[in-house]
Structures are given as C-alpha cells and as structure tokens.
Coordinates of C-alpha atoms in Angstrom, one line a residue:
X1 CA 53.0 -67.2 -12.3
X2 CA 50.6 -64.9 -14.1
X3 CA 51.4 -61.4 -15.3
X4 CA 49.2 -59.9 -12.6
X5 CA 51.3 -61.5 -9.8
X6 CA 54.0 -59.5 -8.0
X7 CA 57.0 -60.7 -6.0
X8 CA 58.7 -58.4 -3.5
X9 CA 62.4 -58.3 -4.2
X10 CA 63.9 -55.4 -2.3
X11 CA 63.0 -51.7 -2.8
X12 CA 60.3 -51.2 -5.4
X13 CA 61.3 -49.4 -8.6
X14 CA 58.9 -47.1 -10.6
X15 CA 56.9 -49.3 -13.0
X16 CA 57.4 -48.7 -16.6
X17 CA 54.3 -47.0 -18.1
X18 CA 52.3 -49.2 -20.4
X19 CA 50.7 -46.4 -22.4
X20 CA 50.6 -42.6 -22.7
X21 CA 47.0 -42.1 -21.4
X22 CA 46.9 -40.2 -18.1
X23 CA 44.8 -41.9 -15.3
X24 CA 41.3 -40.5 -14.7
X25 CA 39.8 -40.0 -11.3
X26 CA 36.5 -41.6 -10.6
X27 CA 34.7 -38.2 -10.5
X28 CA 36.1 -37.3 -14.0
X29 CA 34.9 -40.6 -15.4
X30 CA 31.5 -40.3 -13.8
X31 CA 30.9 -36.8 -15.1
X32 CA 32.2 -37.7 -18.5
X33 CA 29.7 -40.5 -18.7
X34 CA 27.0 -38.1 -17.4
X35 CA 27.7 -35.6 -20.3
X36 CA 27.8 -38.5 -22.8
X37 CA 24.3 -39.7 -21.7
X38 CA 22.8 -36.3 -21.7
X39 CA 24.2 -35.5 -25.1
X40 CA 23.1 -38.8 -26.6
X41 CA 19.7 -39.2 -24.9
X42 CA 18.7 -35.5 -24.4
X43 CA 15.1 -36.2 -25.2
X44 CA 13.4 -39.6 -24.8
X45 CA 9.9 -40.9 -24.3
X46 CA 9.3 -43.9 -22.1
X47 CA 6.3 -46.0 -21.4
X48 CA 6.1 -48.1 -18.2
X49 CA 4.5 -48.8 -14.9
X50 CA 5.2 -46.6 -11.9
X51 CA 6.4 -48.2 -8.7
X52 CA 8.1 -46.9 -5.5
X53 CA 6.8 -43.3 -5.5
X54 CA 8.7 -41.2 -2.9
X55 CA 7.6 -37.6 -2.4
X56 CA 10.4 -35.8 -0.7
X57 CA 9.9 -32.9 1.8
X58 CA 11.8 -30.6 -0.6
X59 CA 9.0 -31.1 -3.2
X60 CA 10.9 -33.4 -5.5
X61 CA 9.4 -36.8 -6.5
X62 CA 11.5 -39.9 -6.9
X63 CA 10.0 -43.0 -8.6
X64 CA 10.8 -46.1 -10.6
X65 CA 9.6 -47.0 -14.1
X66 CA 9.5 -50.7 -15.0
X67 CA 8.2 -53.1 -17.6
X68 CA 8.2 -56.9 -17.5
X69 CA 12.0 -57.1 -17.9
X70 CA 13.8 -53.9 -16.8
X71 CA 13.5 -50.8 -14.5
X72 CA 14.9 -47.3 -14.5
X73 CA 14.9 -44.7 -11.7
X74 CA 13.2 -41.4 -12.4
X75 CA 13.1 -38.0 -10.7
X76 CA 10.6 -35.1 -11.1
X77 CA 12.0 -31.8 -9.9
X78 CA 9.8 -29.6 -7.7
X79 CA 9.3 -27.0 -10.6
X80 CA 8.0 -29.7 -12.9
X81 CA 5.9 -31.6 -10.4
X82 CA 3.1 -29.0 -10.4
X83 CA 2.7 -29.1 -14.2
X84 CA 2.4 -32.9 -14.7
X85 CA -0.6 -34.1 -16.6
X86 CA -1.3 -36.8 -14.1
X87 CA 0.1 -37.3 -10.6
X88 CA 2.4 -40.3 -10.2
X89 CA 0.9 -43.2 -8.3
X90 CA 2.1 -46.8 -7.8
X91 CA 0.7 -49.1 -10.4
X92 CA -0.2 -46.4 -12.9
X93 CA 1.0 -47.0 -16.5
X94 CA 2.3 -43.7 -17.9
X95 CA 4.2 -42.2 -20.8
X96 CA 7.0 -39.8 -19.6
X97 CA 9.2 -37.4 -21.5
X98 CA 12.6 -36.3 -20.3
X99 CA 16.3 -36.7 -20.6
X100 CA 18.7 -39.5 -19.5
X101 CA 21.4 -38.5 -17.0
X102 CA 23.4 -40.2 -14.3
X103 CA 23.8 -39.9 -10.6
X104 CA 27.6 -40.0 -10.0
X105 CA 27.3 -40.7 -6.3
X106 CA 25.9 -44.2 -7.0
X107 CA 27.2 -44.7 -10.6
X108 CA 23.6 -45.2 -11.8
X109 CA 21.6 -43.6 -14.6
X110 CA 18.1 -42.2 -14.3
X111 CA 15.6 -40.1 -16.3
X112 CA 14.7 -36.6 -15.4
X113 CA 11.0 -36.4 -16.1
X114 CA 9.6 -33.2 -17.6
X115 CA 6.1 -34.3 -18.5
X116 CA 3.9 -37.3 -17.7
X117 CA 0.6 -38.5 -19.2
X118 CA -1.4 -41.6 -18.7
X119 CA -0.9 -44.4 -21.2
X120 CA -4.6 -44.6 -22.4
X121 CA -8.0 -44.0 -21.0
X122 CA -8.0 -47.2 -19.0
X123 CA -5.1 -46.0 -16.9
X124 CA -6.8 -42.6 -16.3
X125 CA -10.0 -44.3 -15.2
X126 CA -8.1 -46.6 -12.8
X127 CA -6.4 -43.6 -11.3
X128 CA -9.8 -41.8 -11.0
X129 CA -11.4 -44.8 -9.3
X130 CA -8.6 -44.9 -6.7
X131 CA -9.0 -41.2 -6.0
X132 CA -12.8 -41.6 -5.7
X133 CA -12.3 -44.3 -3.1
X134 CA -10.0 -42.1 -1.0
X135 CA -12.3 -39.1 -1.1
X136 CA -15.3 -41.2 -0.3
X137 CA -13.6 -42.6 2.7
X138 CA -12.9 -39.0 3.8
X139 CA -16.6 -38.2 3.7
X140 CA -16.5 -35.7 0.9
X141 CA -19.3 -37.5 -1.0
X142 CA -21.7 -37.7 2.0
X143 CA -25.2 -36.2 1.3
X144 CA -25.3 -34.7 4.8
X145 CA -22.5 -32.2 4.1
X146 CA -24.1 -30.8 0.9
X147 CA -25.6 -27.3 1.2
X148 CA -29.2 -26.5 0.1
X149 CA -29.7 -24.3 -3.0
X150 CA -31.3 -20.8 -2.4
X151 CA -34.9 -20.7 -3.6
X152 CA -34.7 -17.1 -4.9
X153 CA -31.1 -16.2 -5.7
X154 CA -30.3 -12.5 -6.1
X155 CA -26.8 -13.0 -7.5
X156 CA -25.5 -16.0 -9.5
X157 CA -21.9 -16.6 -10.2
X158 CA -20.9 -18.6 -13.4
X159 CA -17.5 -20.1 -13.9
X160 CA -16.9 -21.0 -17.5
X161 CA -15.2 -20.0 -20.7
X162 CA -16.2 -16.5 -21.9
X163 CA -16.5 -17.7 -25.4
X164 CA -18.6 -20.5 -26.8
X165 CA -22.2 -21.5 -26.6
X166 CA -22.2 -22.5 -22.9
X167 CA -22.2 -19.0 -21.4
X168 CA -24.8 -17.8 -23.9
X169 CA -27.1 -20.7 -23.1
X170 CA -26.8 -20.1 -19.4
X171 CA -27.3 -16.4 -19.6
X172 CA -30.3 -16.7 -21.9
X173 CA -31.9 -19.4 -19.8
X174 CA -31.5 -17.3 -16.6
X175 CA -32.8 -14.1 -18.2
X176 CA -35.8 -16.0 -19.5
X177 CA -36.7 -17.7 -16.2
X178 CA -35.5 -15.4 -13.4
X179 CA -34.0 -12.1 -14.3
X180 CA -31.2 -11.5 -11.7
X181 CA -27.6 -10.3 -11.5
X182 CA -25.1 -12.7 -13.1
X183 CA -21.4 -12.4 -12.5
X184 CA -19.2 -14.4 -14.9
X185 CA -15.6 -15.4 -13.9
X186 CA -13.8 -16.3 -17.2
X187 CA -11.6 -19.4 -17.1
X188 CA -10.2 -21.9 -19.5
X189 CA -12.0 -25.2 -19.3
X190 CA -9.5 -27.5 -20.9
X191 CA -5.9 -28.3 -20.5
X192 CA -3.4 -28.2 -17.6
X193 CA -4.2 -24.6 -16.5
X194 CA -8.0 -25.3 -16.2
X195 CA -8.1 -26.8 -12.8
X196 CA -6.0 -24.0 -11.3
X197 CA -8.1 -21.3 -12.8
X198 CA -11.4 -22.9 -11.8
X199 CA -10.1 -23.3 -8.2
X200 CA -9.0 -19.7 -8.1
X201 CA -12.4 -18.6 -9.3
X202 CA -14.2 -20.6 -6.6
X203 CA -11.9 -19.2 -3.9
X204 CA -12.3 -15.7 -5.3
X205 CA -16.1 -15.8 -5.2
X206 CA -16.0 -17.3 -1.7
X207 CA -13.8 -14.4 -0.5
X208 CA -16.3 -11.7 -1.5
X209 CA -18.5 -10.0 1.0
X210 CA -22.3 -9.5 0.6
X211 CA -22.0 -5.7 1.1
X212 CA -18.8 -5.3 -1.1
X213 CA -18.5 -3.4 -4.4
X214 CA -19.1 -6.7 -6.1
X215 CA -21.7 -8.7 -4.0
X216 CA -20.9 -12.3 -3.2
X217 CA -23.1 -14.7 -5.3
X218 CA -25.8 -16.8 -3.6
X219 CA -25.0 -19.7 -5.9
X220 CA -22.2 -20.8 -8.2
X221 CA -22.4 -22.7 -11.5
X222 CA -19.3 -24.5 -12.9
X223 CA -20.2 -25.1 -16.5
X224 CA -18.5 -26.7 -19.6
X225 CA -19.7 -28.3 -22.8
X226 CA -19.2 -32.0 -23.6
X227 CA -16.0 -33.6 -24.7
X228 CA -13.8 -36.7 -24.5
X229 CA -12.4 -38.1 -21.3
X230 CA -9.1 -36.3 -21.9
X231 CA -10.9 -33.0 -22.5
X232 CA -12.8 -33.2 -19.2
X233 CA -9.9 -34.7 -17.2
X234 CA -9.0 -31.3 -15.6
X235 CA -12.3 -31.5 -13.6
X236 CA -11.1 -34.8 -12.1
X237 CA -8.2 -33.0 -10.3
X238 CA -8.0 -33.7 -6.6
X239 CA -7.1 -30.1 -5.6
X240 CA -10.2 -28.8 -7.5
X241 CA -12.4 -31.4 -5.9
X242 CA -11.3 -30.3 -2.4
X243 CA -11.8 -26.7 -3.3
X244 CA -15.3 -27.3 -4.4
X245 CA -16.0 -29.3 -1.2
X246 CA -14.6 -26.5 1.1
X247 CA -16.6 -23.7 -0.6
X248 CA -19.1 -21.8 1.5
X249 CA -21.3 -21.0 -1.5
X250 CA -23.6 -23.7 -2.9
X251 CA -22.1 -25.0 -6.2
X252 CA -23.9 -26.7 -9.1
X253 CA -21.6 -28.8 -11.3
X254 CA -22.6 -28.7 -15.0
X255 CA -19.6 -30.2 -16.8
X256 CA -20.2 -32.1 -20.1
X257 CA -23.4 -33.9 -21.2
X258 CA -25.7 -36.0 -19.1
X259 CA -23.6 -39.1 -19.7
X260 CA -20.3 -37.4 -18.7
X261 CA -19.2 -37.7 -15.1
X262 CA -16.3 -35.9 -13.4
X263 CA -15.0 -35.9 -9.9
X264 CA -16.5 -32.5 -9.0
X265 CA -20.0 -33.9 -9.7
X266 CA -19.6 -36.0 -6.6
X267 CA -18.4 -33.3 -4.2
X268 CA -20.6 -30.4 -5.5
X269 CA -23.9 -29.7 -3.8
X270 CA -25.9 -30.5 -6.9
X271 CA -25.1 -32.0 -10.3
X272 CA -26.9 -30.8 -13.5
X273 CA -27.0 -32.9 -16.7
X274 CA -26.2 -29.9 -18.9
X275 CA -25.3 -26.2 -18.4
X276 CA -28.8 -25.3 -19.5
X277 CA -30.2 -27.7 -16.9
X278 CA -27.9 -26.0 -14.2
X279 CA -29.5 -22.6 -15.1
X280 CA -33.0 -24.2 -14.7
X281 CA -32.0 -25.9 -11.5
X282 CA -30.6 -22.6 -10.0
X283 CA -33.6 -20.3 -10.8
X284 CA -37.3 -20.5 -10.4
X285 CA -39.7 -19.4 -13.2
X286 CA -40.8 -15.9 -12.6
X287 CA -44.0 -16.3 -14.7
X288 CA -45.0 -19.4 -12.7
X289 CA -44.4 -17.5 -9.5
X290 CA -46.5 -14.6 -10.6
X291 CA -49.3 -17.0 -11.7
X292 CA -49.0 -18.8 -8.4
X293 CA -49.2 -15.5 -6.4
X294 CA -52.2 -14.4 -8.5
X295 CA -53.9 -17.7 -8.0
X296 CA -53.3 -17.5 -4.2
X297 CA -54.6 -13.9 -4.1
X298 CA -57.8 -15.0 -6.0
X299 CA -58.2 -18.0 -3.6
X300 CA -57.6 -15.7 -0.6
X301 CA -60.3 -13.3 -1.8
X302 CA -62.7 -16.1 -2.4
X303 CA -62.0 -17.7 1.0
X304 CA -62.4 -14.3 2.7
X305 CA -65.7 -13.7 1.0
X306 CA -67.0 -17.1 1.9
X307 CA -65.9 -16.5 5.5
X308 CA -67.7 -13.2 5.7
X309 CA -70.8 -14.6 4.2
X310 CA -70.7 -17.5 6.6
X311 CA -70.3 -15.2 9.6
X312 CA -73.2 -13.0 8.3
X313 CA -75.4 -16.1 7.9
X314 CA -74.6 -17.3 11.4
X315 CA -75.3 -13.8 12.8
X316 CA -78.7 -13.7 11.1
X317 CA -79.5 -17.2 12.6
X318 CA -78.5 -16.0 16.1
X319 CA -80.6 -12.8 15.6
X320 CA -83.7 -14.9 14.8
X321 CA -83.4 -16.6 18.1
X322 CA -83.5 -13.4 20.1
X323 CA -86.8 -12.3 21.7
X324 CA -86.7 -8.9 20.0
X325 CA -85.1 -7.4 17.0
X326 CA -81.4 -6.5 17.4
X327 CA -82.2 -2.9 16.5
X328 CA -84.7 -2.8 19.4
X329 CA -82.1 -4.1 21.8
X330 CA -79.5 -1.6 20.7
X331 CA -82.1 1.2 20.8
X332 CA -82.8 0.6 24.5
X333 CA -79.1 0.7 25.4
X334 CA -78.5 3.8 23.3
X335 CA -81.4 5.5 25.0
X336 CA -79.9 4.8 28.4
X337 CA -76.6 6.0 27.2
X338 CA -78.1 9.3 26.0
X339 CA -79.8 9.8 29.4
X340 CA -76.6 9.2 31.4
X341 CA -74.6 11.4 29.2
X342 CA -77.1 14.3 29.5
X343 CA -76.9 14.0 33.4
X344 CA -73.1 13.8 33.4
X345 CA -72.5 17.6 33.1
X346 CA -74.9 18.6 35.9
X347 CA -73.5 15.8 38.1
X348 CA -70.0 17.1 37.7
X349 CA -71.1 20.6 38.6
X350 CA -72.9 19.4 41.8
X351 CA -69.7 17.5 42.7
X352 CA -67.6 20.6 42.4
X353 CA -70.1 22.6 44.5
X354 CA -70.1 19.9 47.2
X355 CA -66.3 20.0 47.5
X356 CA -66.3 23.8 47.6
X357 CA -68.7 23.7 50.7
X358 CA -66.5 21.1 52.4
X359 CA -63.5 23.3 51.8
X360 CA -65.3 26.4 53.3
X361 CA -66.3 24.5 56.4
X362 CA -62.8 23.2 57.0
X363 CA -61.4 26.7 56.5
X364 CA -63.8 28.2 59.1
X365 CA -62.5 25.7 61.7
X366 CA -58.9 26.8 61.2
X367 CA -59.2 30.3 63.0
X368 CA -56.1 32.0 64.8
X369 CA -57.8 31.8 68.2
X370 CA -58.3 28.0 67.8
X371 CA -54.6 27.6 66.8
X372 CA -53.5 29.7 69.8
X373 CA -55.5 27.5 72.1
X374 CA -54.0 24.3 70.7
X375 CA -50.5 25.8 71.1
X376 CA -51.1 26.7 74.7
X377 CA -52.5 23.3 75.4
X378 CA -49.4 21.7 73.9
X379 CA -47.1 23.9 76.0
X380 CA -48.8 22.9 79.1
X381 CA -48.4 19.2 78.3
X382 CA -44.7 19.9 77.6
X383 CA -44.1 21.6 80.9
X384 CA -45.8 18.8 82.7
X385 CA -43.6 16.3 81.0
X386 CA -40.5 18.4 81.9
X387 CA -41.4 18.4 85.6
X388 CA -41.9 14.7 85.6
X389 CA -38.6 14.2 83.8
X390 CA -36.6 16.1 86.5
X391 CA -38.2 14.1 89.3
X392 CA -37.4 10.9 87.4
X393 CA -33.7 11.9 86.9
X394 CA -33.3 12.6 90.6
X395 CA -34.8 9.2 91.5
X396 CA -32.4 7.5 89.0
X397 CA -29.4 9.3 90.5
X398 CA -30.4 8.2 94.0
X399 CA -30.8 4.6 92.9
X400 CA -27.3 4.8 91.3
X401 CA -25.7 6.1 94.5
X402 CA -27.2 3.3 96.5
X403 CA -25.9 0.7 94.1
X404 CA -22.4 2.3 94.1
X405 CA -22.3 2.2 97.9
X406 CA -23.3 -1.5 97.9
X407 CA -20.6 -2.3 95.3
X408 CA -17.8 -0.3 97.1
X409 CA -18.6 -2.0 100.3
X410 CA -17.8 -5.3 98.6
X411 CA -14.4 -4.1 97.3
X412 CA -11.3 -4.8 99.5
X413 CA -7.6 -3.7 99.1
X414 CA -6.3 -7.1 100.2
X415 CA -5.9 -8.7 96.7
X416 CA -4.0 -5.6 95.6
X417 CA -1.6 -5.8 98.6
X418 CA -1.0 -9.5 97.8
X419 CA -0.1 -8.7 94.2
X420 CA 2.3 -5.9 95.4
X421 CA 4.0 -8.3 97.8
X422 CA 4.5 -10.8 95.0
X423 CA 6.0 -8.2 92.7
X424 CA 8.4 -7.0 95.6
X425 CA 9.5 -10.6 96.2
X426 CA 10.3 -11.1 92.5
X427 CA 12.1 -7.7 92.4
X428 CA 14.3 -8.7 95.4
X429 CA 15.2 -12.0 93.8
X430 CA 16.2 -10.3 90.5
X431 CA 18.3 -7.7 92.5
X432 CA 20.1 -10.5 94.4
X433 CA 21.0 -12.2 91.1
X434 CA 22.2 -8.9 89.6
X435 CA 24.4 -8.2 92.7
X436 CA 26.2 -11.5 92.0
X437 CA 26.5 -11.0 88.2
X438 CA 27.7 -7.3 88.0
X439 CA 31.0 -7.7 89.8
X440 CA 32.0 -10.6 87.5
X441 CA 31.0 -8.6 84.5
X442 CA 33.0 -5.6 85.7
X443 CA 36.0 -7.8 86.4
X444 CA 35.9 -9.3 82.8
X445 CA 35.6 -5.8 81.3
X446 CA 38.6 -4.6 83.4
X447 CA 40.7 -7.5 82.2
X448 CA 39.8 -6.7 78.5
X449 CA 40.6 -3.0 79.0
X450 CA 44.0 -3.9 80.5
X451 CA 44.8 -6.2 77.6
X452 CA 43.9 -3.5 75.1
X453 CA 46.0 -1.0 77.0
X454 CA 49.0 -3.3 76.9
X455 CA 48.5 -3.8 73.1
X456 CA 48.2 0.0 72.6
X457 CA 51.4 0.5 74.6
X458 CA 53.2 -2.1 72.5
X459 CA 52.1 -0.6 69.2
X460 CA 52.9 3.0 70.2
X461 CA 55.4 4.4 67.7
X462 CA 56.7 6.9 70.2
X463 CA 58.2 4.2 72.4
X464 CA 61.8 3.0 71.5
X465 CA 61.7 -0.3 69.6
X466 CA 65.0 -1.6 68.2
X467 CA 65.2 -1.8 64.4
X468 CA 62.0 0.2 63.7
X469 CA 61.6 3.8 62.4
X470 CA 58.9 6.0 61.0
X471 CA 59.4 7.8 57.6
X472 CA 58.1 11.3 57.3
X473 CA 58.3 13.8 54.4
X474 CA 59.4 17.5 54.7
X475 CA 55.9 18.4 55.8
X476 CA 55.7 15.8 58.6
X477 CA 53.3 13.5 56.7
X478 CA 53.8 9.8 57.1
X479 CA 55.1 7.8 54.1
X480 CA 53.7 4.3 54.1
X481 CA 54.6 3.0 50.6
X482 CA 57.8 2.8 48.6
X483 CA 55.9 4.0 45.5
X484 CA 55.4 7.4 47.2
X485 CA 59.2 8.1 47.3
X486 CA 61.2 9.7 44.5
X487 CA 65.0 9.9 43.9
X488 CA 66.6 12.8 45.7
X489 CA 63.6 13.4 48.0
X490 CA 64.4 14.6 51.5
X491 CA 62.8 12.6 54.3
X492 CA 63.1 12.2 58.1
X493 CA 63.6 8.9 60.0
X494 CA 61.9 9.0 63.4
X495 CA 63.2 6.5 66.0
X496 CA 62.0 5.9 69.5
X497 CA 64.8 8.1 70.9
X498 CA 65.0 10.8 68.2
X499 CA 65.0 11.6 64.5
X500 CA 67.5 12.0 61.7
X501 CA 67.2 13.6 58.2
X502 CA 67.9 11.4 55.1
X503 CA 67.9 11.5 51.3
X504 CA 66.6 8.9 48.9
X505 CA 69.3 7.5 46.6
X506 CA 69.5 8.7 43.0
X507 CA 70.0 12.5 43.1
X508 CA 70.7 15.6 45.2
X509 CA 68.5 16.4 48.0
X510 CA 65.5 18.5 47.0
X511 CA 62.4 19.6 48.7
X512 CA 59.6 17.2 48.1
X513 CA 56.6 18.5 46.3
X514 CA 53.6 18.8 48.5
X515 CA 51.4 15.8 48.3
X516 CA 47.8 15.4 49.5
X517 CA 48.8 12.9 52.2
X518 CA 46.4 12.8 55.1
X519 CA 47.9 13.3 58.5
X520 CA 47.0 10.8 61.2
X521 CA 44.2 11.9 63.3
X522 CA 44.9 12.4 67.0
X523 CA 43.5 9.7 69.2
X524 CA 40.1 10.5 70.7
X525 CA 39.9 11.1 74.4
X526 CA 40.3 7.9 76.4
X527 CA 41.8 6.0 73.4
X528 CA 45.4 5.2 72.5
X529 CA 47.2 5.6 69.2
X530 CA 48.5 2.6 67.2
X531 CA 51.7 4.5 66.2

C-alpha cells in the first residue's frame, strides 16, 4: 500500500505536521502570483495577431493576441481605449505595450494593454481597406450625397496648423485670387490628438450661425502638407470621416500631396491635390471675373447699338412705303388735335350753361301750390282706400260668422257624453276594488299596532319584572355602564314595585359628582317608552 493510502482504524488522530510552513488559501496564492507577475513583467512589448475582439458595454475591450504557437488574453481598460493608435480588429497584426498580470478568478494570466500600434504599413493599409469597404457599404462615398461648392464664397474656414508653409500658401493664394474673409481654426495635424482636434473644428464651424459675431463659413478647407503613411494616418480615423460626412458646410480635403490619399478624401465634398489647389478650387479669379463682366458689358453695348440701328433701318424702310412722308401724317393729326383742344373750353362752358337752364326749369316746377295740390290728391286717395277697407272688413266678418254657424251645427255633445260614461265606469270599478282592499289593509295595520303595543308593555321598566332593576344616580339620571360607577358612589335601585338606596363597594357613601348624563326623553304622544 502506498504512502498516500489511508485505512480507517477507529477515531482519527491529529496528523503529525510534515513541515513548519502554514497552509495558504487559494486567494493568497493567486494574489501572490499576481504580484510576482506584475513585479517581474511590469513593462512588456508583444507582437501578435488580434483575434476574438469583444467590446463590453462598460467600454472595456477584451481580446486575444496569438502567434503560430501560443496565445495570450489581453484587456484594454476604458480610459486607455480612446488613446490607442489603432483600433483593435480581428486579424490585425499589432505591437502592444503593457504589463502582465493575472486574473485570480480563472487562475490565468493576461496583459493589460496601454498602447497599440500596427506592426508595419501593410497592417495599417489592410485595416484601412476594411474600413473603406464598411463606409462604402453605408453610402458615405456616394456622389449623390456630396454638396456643391459655392461659386462666390464670402467667408472661408481653414482647418490646419497655424505654423508652417501650408497656411501661408492658402492665405496668399486666396488673397491673390478672391479677397474674402478667412477664418483659421488652428489644430495639430499629426499624432493621436489630430483627429479629435480636426473633428472638433468641423463641428465648431458647423455650429456657427450666419448672423453671429463670427459668421459661419460658406466653405471649409482641411489642409496639411505631405508626409509618410504614419504621419497622415490620423486623417484615416473613422470618427473623423463620419464627422466630415455629417457636416452641413461643404468641405474640401487637401491632405498631403497629389499621390497621398486619406479616408476623408472619399467622404469630403471635393478633394484637392494640394492645399494651394484647394484654395484655387474654392475661389474664383477676381481679375477674370472683372474681365468677363467688362467683356459682357462691351458686347451688350454693341448688341444694343446693332439692335437700335436695325430698328432704325426697318423704320426707314417702312416709312418709304407710306403714301406720304411721316411728318405730313403726323402734322395732320396734330392739326386736328389743336382744333379739338381749342374747342374744348367753349364746349365745357356751353355744357355748364345747359345744365343751369335745366336746373332752373326743374326748380320752377317745384312751387308750393303744386306741392299742396299733390298732397291733397294723395289724402283723397287715402280716404277712399280707408272707406273701402272698412267695407271689406265688415264683409270678412260676415263671412266668418256664417262659417262658424256651419261648423257649430256639425258639432254634437254625444262623443263627449260617451267619454264621460267610460270614465265613470272605470271610476266605479276602481272604487269597488278599493272597498275590498281597504278593510284588509286596516286589519293588518291593527294587528301590527297590537303587536307593537304588547312589545312596548313588555319592555316598560315601570312594570314589575322579577330579577330586574334600574340604576339611577343621585340626580335621577340612568346609569347604563359599569365604567360610569365609582367606589363609594350613592345610587338608587328602582324595581317594579319600588326603589331602594345603595352604595357602591369600596368606600363611604358620598354624593356623586354631577355628570353630563342625558336624561331619557319622554315618549311622544301616542308612543310607548321602552323602559
């Protein structure tokens, strides 16, 4: 039998200790290993391929790093996830920096990632291609959603670094071509903070109002000089691309040289090969516009002169076809107009004189005697109408009397007598039923009254009933509860055949203090009392 085998032989005795080391709990061992790992591997850099990316609702990111032989779990805390150089995606080869620790709940070790960068340009480009495919499927690259550039911008916003040659080239080119107001939003254009600052600048310009203290630009230019893929990588950020796509102001992307391409070039409204090209694309040439306006003005004057000359030629040709000269035709019409205008004054005077004569004639006809005659004639007509009205009324009354006599002759009291007879018969039948019902009703009420009288007699406290008495205090009030009695209180016991004084046990007789005990009300007339 081996040393590890045990045989039960009665009660177990305490085993002899094999060494002096105290036993450790599992938690103590786990945390000791955790401290050892963190002290030994406090700063490590690992290269591997990402797999099993899990973005938790809390903001933490859990992933697995692997190579061809091994794998290790990794975690990116919420505070570090926003500052990563690249966002973790499955299949991306990266170089991470962090510390090795353990997860005691599963007795496993993991790396807490503090920074992450792509392992070479190939990995960055692969990640960029996957992002392009996703944004293209969402429709952010569609030409139909791109906004048109304003032809004559009054305010242009430039988002770039305040130092360097880019801003000077853009301002110089704009001032040379189209002098207008330029608002510069300074940002960094390289590094981890660049994408956030550029996004904030776009949202800041977009939030301005046209009539505010700083007017909102009609056009935005995002500009940066050339550089390597790593230098321009901040302009491939997904968040920045979505901000550019969602902006209400048209945006020209001018990042890098003509051969450099970033993600915002695809989502912006226009792409310029260089920052100087963006300034040229955003502005017209004022000198060219002035020349074009002057040329159009010259052409308009020439066209107007030719049109007038053509009309003059046509007019002369038409005049040659007239039987007389145009001056003669106009002279005849002018002569007639002069004659008519000379007669206009005298004609108006004659018209006024004619109306005055008509007015005088009409006024002469309106004399007082004529009016009196017309009034008397109207009164005569009114009296005649009144006489005819009286005779008509008398005739109408006579006709009404005759019709009334005819109608009254047709009326007979017999239907009324029949209805009265019917009502009398119904009244007699109801009276007969009532004569039979009332005695029975009176008899029932008499029986109920007798029963109530017997009950009242039985409950009358004045009648002698063996074993019952009424308790009264010194004032004659009824006591109905034992709680109303006190030791030594004088009471009176009232029986059917008399009353006797009594004293409550517990003390000498003493007059009871007056209590607000309501006396029984006397029974109303015609009613009995219950006591």
